[in-house]
mmCIF file with all atom_site columns, C-alpha atoms in Angstrom:
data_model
loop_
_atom_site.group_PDB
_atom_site.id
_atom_site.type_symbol
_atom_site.label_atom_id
_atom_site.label_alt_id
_atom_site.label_comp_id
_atom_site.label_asym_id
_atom_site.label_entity_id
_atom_site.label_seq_id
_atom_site.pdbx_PDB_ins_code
_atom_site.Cartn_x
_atom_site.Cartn_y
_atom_site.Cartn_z
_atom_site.occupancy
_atom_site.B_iso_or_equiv
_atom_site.pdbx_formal_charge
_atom_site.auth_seq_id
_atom_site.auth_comp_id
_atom_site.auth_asym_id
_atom_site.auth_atom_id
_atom_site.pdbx_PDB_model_num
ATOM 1  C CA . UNK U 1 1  ? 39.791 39.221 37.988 1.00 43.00 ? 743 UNK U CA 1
ATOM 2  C CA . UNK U 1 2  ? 36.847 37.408 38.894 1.00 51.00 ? 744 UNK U CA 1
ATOM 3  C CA . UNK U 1 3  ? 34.288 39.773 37.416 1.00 52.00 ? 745 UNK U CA 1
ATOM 4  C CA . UNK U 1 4  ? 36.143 39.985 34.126 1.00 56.00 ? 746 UNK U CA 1
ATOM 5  C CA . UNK U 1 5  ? 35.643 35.985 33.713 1.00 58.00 ? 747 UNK U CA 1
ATOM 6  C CA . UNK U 1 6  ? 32.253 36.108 34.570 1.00 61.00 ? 748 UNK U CA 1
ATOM 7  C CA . UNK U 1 7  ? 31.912 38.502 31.641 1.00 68.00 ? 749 UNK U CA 1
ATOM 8  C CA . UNK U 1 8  ? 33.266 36.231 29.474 1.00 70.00 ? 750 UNK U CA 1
ATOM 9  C CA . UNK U 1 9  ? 30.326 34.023 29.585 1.00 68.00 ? 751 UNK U CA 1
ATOM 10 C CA . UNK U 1 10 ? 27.899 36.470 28.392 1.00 72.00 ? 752 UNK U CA 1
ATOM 11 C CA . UNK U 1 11 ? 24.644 37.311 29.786 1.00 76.00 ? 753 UNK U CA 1
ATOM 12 C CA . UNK U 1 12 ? 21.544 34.887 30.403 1.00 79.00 ? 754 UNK U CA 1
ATOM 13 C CA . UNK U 1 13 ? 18.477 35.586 28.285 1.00 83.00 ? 755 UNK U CA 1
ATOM 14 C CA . UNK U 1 14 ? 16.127 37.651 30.194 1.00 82.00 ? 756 UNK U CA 1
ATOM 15 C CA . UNK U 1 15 ? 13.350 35.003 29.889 1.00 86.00 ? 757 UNK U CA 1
ATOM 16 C CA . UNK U 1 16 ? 16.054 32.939 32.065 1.00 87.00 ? 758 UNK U CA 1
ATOM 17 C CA . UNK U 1 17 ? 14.687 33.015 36.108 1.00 90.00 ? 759 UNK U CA 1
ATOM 18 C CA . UNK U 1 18 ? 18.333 33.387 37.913 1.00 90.00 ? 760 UNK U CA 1
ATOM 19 C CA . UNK U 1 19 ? 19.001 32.883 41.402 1.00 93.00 ? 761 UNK U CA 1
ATOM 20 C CA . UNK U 1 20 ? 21.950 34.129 43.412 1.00 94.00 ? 762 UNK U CA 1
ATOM 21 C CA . UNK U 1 21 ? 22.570 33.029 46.793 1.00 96.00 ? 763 UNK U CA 1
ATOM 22 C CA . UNK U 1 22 ? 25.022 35.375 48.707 1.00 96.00 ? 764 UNK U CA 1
ATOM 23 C CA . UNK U 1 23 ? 26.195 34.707 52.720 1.00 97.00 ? 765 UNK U CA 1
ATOM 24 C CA . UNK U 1 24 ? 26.813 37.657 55.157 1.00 96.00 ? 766 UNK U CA 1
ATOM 25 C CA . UNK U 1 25 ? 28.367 35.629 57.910 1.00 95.00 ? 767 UNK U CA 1
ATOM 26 C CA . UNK U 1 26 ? 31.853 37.551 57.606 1.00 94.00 ? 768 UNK U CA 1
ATOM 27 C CA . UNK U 1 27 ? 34.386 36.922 60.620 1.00 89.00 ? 769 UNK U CA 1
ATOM 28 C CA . UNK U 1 28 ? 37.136 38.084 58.772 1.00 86.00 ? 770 UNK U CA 1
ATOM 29 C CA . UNK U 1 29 ? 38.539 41.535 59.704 1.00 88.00 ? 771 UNK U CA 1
ATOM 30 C CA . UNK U 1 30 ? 39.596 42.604 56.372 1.00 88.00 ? 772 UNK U CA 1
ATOM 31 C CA . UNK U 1 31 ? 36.440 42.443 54.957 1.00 86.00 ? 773 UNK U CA 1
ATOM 32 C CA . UNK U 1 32 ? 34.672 45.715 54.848 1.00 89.00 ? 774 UNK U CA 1
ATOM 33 C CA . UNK U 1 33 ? 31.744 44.656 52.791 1.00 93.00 ? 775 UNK U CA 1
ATOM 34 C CA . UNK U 1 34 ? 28.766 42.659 53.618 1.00 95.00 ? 776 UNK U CA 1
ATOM 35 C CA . UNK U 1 35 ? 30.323 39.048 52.682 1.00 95.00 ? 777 UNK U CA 1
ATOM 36 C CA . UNK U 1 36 ? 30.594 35.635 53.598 1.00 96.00 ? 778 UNK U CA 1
ATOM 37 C CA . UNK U 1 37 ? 34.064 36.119 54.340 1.00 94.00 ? 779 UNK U CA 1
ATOM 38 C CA . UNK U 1 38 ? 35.237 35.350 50.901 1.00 93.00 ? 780 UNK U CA 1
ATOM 39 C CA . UNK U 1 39 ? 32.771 36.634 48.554 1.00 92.00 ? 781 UNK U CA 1
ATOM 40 C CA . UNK U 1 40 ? 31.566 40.087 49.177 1.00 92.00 ? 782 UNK U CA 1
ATOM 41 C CA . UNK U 1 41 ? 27.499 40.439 48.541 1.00 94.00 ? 783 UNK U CA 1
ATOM 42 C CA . UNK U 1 42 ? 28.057 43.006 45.674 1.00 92.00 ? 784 UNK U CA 1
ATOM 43 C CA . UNK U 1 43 ? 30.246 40.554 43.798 1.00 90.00 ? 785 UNK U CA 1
ATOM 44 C CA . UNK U 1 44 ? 27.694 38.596 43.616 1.00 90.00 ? 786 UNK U CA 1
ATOM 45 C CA . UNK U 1 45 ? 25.450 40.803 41.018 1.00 88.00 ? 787 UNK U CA 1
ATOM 46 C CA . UNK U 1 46 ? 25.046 40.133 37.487 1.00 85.00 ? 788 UNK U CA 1
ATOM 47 C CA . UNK U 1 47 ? 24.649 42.500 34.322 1.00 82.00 ? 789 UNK U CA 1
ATOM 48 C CA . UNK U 1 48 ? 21.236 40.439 33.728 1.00 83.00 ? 790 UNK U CA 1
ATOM 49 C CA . UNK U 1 49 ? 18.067 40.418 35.589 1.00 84.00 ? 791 UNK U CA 1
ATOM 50 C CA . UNK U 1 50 ? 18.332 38.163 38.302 1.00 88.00 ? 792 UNK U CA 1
ATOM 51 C CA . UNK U 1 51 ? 16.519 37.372 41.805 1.00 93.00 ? 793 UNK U CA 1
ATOM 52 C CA . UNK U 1 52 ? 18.783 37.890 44.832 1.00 95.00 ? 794 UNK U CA 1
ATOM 53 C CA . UNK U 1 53 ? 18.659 36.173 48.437 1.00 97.00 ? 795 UNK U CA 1
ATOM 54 C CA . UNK U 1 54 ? 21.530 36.580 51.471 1.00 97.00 ? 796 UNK U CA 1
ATOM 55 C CA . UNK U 1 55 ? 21.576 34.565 54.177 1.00 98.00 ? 797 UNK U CA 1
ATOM 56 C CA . UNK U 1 56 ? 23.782 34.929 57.326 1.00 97.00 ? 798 UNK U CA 1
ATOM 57 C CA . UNK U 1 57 ? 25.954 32.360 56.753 1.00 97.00 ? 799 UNK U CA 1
ATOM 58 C CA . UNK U 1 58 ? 29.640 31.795 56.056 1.00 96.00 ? 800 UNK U CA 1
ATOM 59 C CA . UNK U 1 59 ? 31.122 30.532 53.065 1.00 96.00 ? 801 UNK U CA 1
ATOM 60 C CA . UNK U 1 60 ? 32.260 27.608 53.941 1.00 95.00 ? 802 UNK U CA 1
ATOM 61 C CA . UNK U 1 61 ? 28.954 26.291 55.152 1.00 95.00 ? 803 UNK U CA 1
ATOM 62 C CA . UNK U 1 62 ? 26.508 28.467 52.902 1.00 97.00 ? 804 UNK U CA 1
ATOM 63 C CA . UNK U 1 63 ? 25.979 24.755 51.042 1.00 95.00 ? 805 UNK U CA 1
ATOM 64 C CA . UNK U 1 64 ? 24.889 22.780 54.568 1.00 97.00 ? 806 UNK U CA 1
ATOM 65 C CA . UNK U 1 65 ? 22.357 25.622 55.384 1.00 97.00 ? 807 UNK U CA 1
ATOM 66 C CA . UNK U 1 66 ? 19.063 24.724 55.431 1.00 98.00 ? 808 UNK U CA 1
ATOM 67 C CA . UNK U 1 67 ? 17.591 28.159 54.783 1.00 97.00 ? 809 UNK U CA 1
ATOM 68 C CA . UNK U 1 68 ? 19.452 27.842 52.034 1.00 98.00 ? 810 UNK U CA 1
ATOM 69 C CA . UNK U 1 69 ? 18.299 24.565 50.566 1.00 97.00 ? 811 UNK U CA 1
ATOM 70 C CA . UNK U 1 70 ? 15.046 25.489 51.266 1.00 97.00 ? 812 UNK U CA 1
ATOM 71 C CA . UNK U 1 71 ? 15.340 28.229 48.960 1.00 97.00 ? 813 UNK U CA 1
ATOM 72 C CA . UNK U 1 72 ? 17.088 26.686 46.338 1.00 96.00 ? 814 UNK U CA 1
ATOM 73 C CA . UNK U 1 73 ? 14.539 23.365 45.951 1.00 96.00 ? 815 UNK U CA 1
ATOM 74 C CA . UNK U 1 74 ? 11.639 26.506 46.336 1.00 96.00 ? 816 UNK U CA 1
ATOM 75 C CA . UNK U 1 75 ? 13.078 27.978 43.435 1.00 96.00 ? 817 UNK U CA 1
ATOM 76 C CA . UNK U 1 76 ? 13.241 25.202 41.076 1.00 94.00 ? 818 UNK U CA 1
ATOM 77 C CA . UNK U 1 77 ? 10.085 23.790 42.365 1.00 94.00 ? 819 UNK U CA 1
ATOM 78 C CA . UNK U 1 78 ? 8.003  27.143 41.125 1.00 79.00 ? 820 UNK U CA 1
ATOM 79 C CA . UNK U 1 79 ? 5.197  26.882 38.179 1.00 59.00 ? 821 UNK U CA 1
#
């Protein structure tokens, strides 16, 4: 469902720098896959080139994490 809408949008141009940020703090059972307990890690891919980064955090707090917002103002602060 999810991946189909993603598709939708296209792809980025490969001069485009793209960051995901993925979570591996799963506590939910039914979760096989690495995840954040809602969005598995290899949901998280894209068709483009992109730079990847997983931190062990849960979804719901993946925004308050400062690992995380360290590496999010690192990556738009590059040259």
């Amino acid at each position: 469902l999810f991946r189909s809408g993603f598709e939708k949008l296209g792809s980025f141009p490969e001069s485009l720098d793209v960051l995901v940020i993925a979570g591996s703090q799963n506590f939910n059972p039914l979760l096989k896959e690495e995840s954040d307990g809602v969005v598995s890690v290899p949901e998280t891919a894209l068709k483009t080139p992109f730079k990847s980064k997983t931190f062990p955090v849960n979804h719901t707090f993946i925004m308050w994490s400062p690992r995380v917002l360290r590496a999010t103002v690192d990556f738009f602060k590059k040259d």
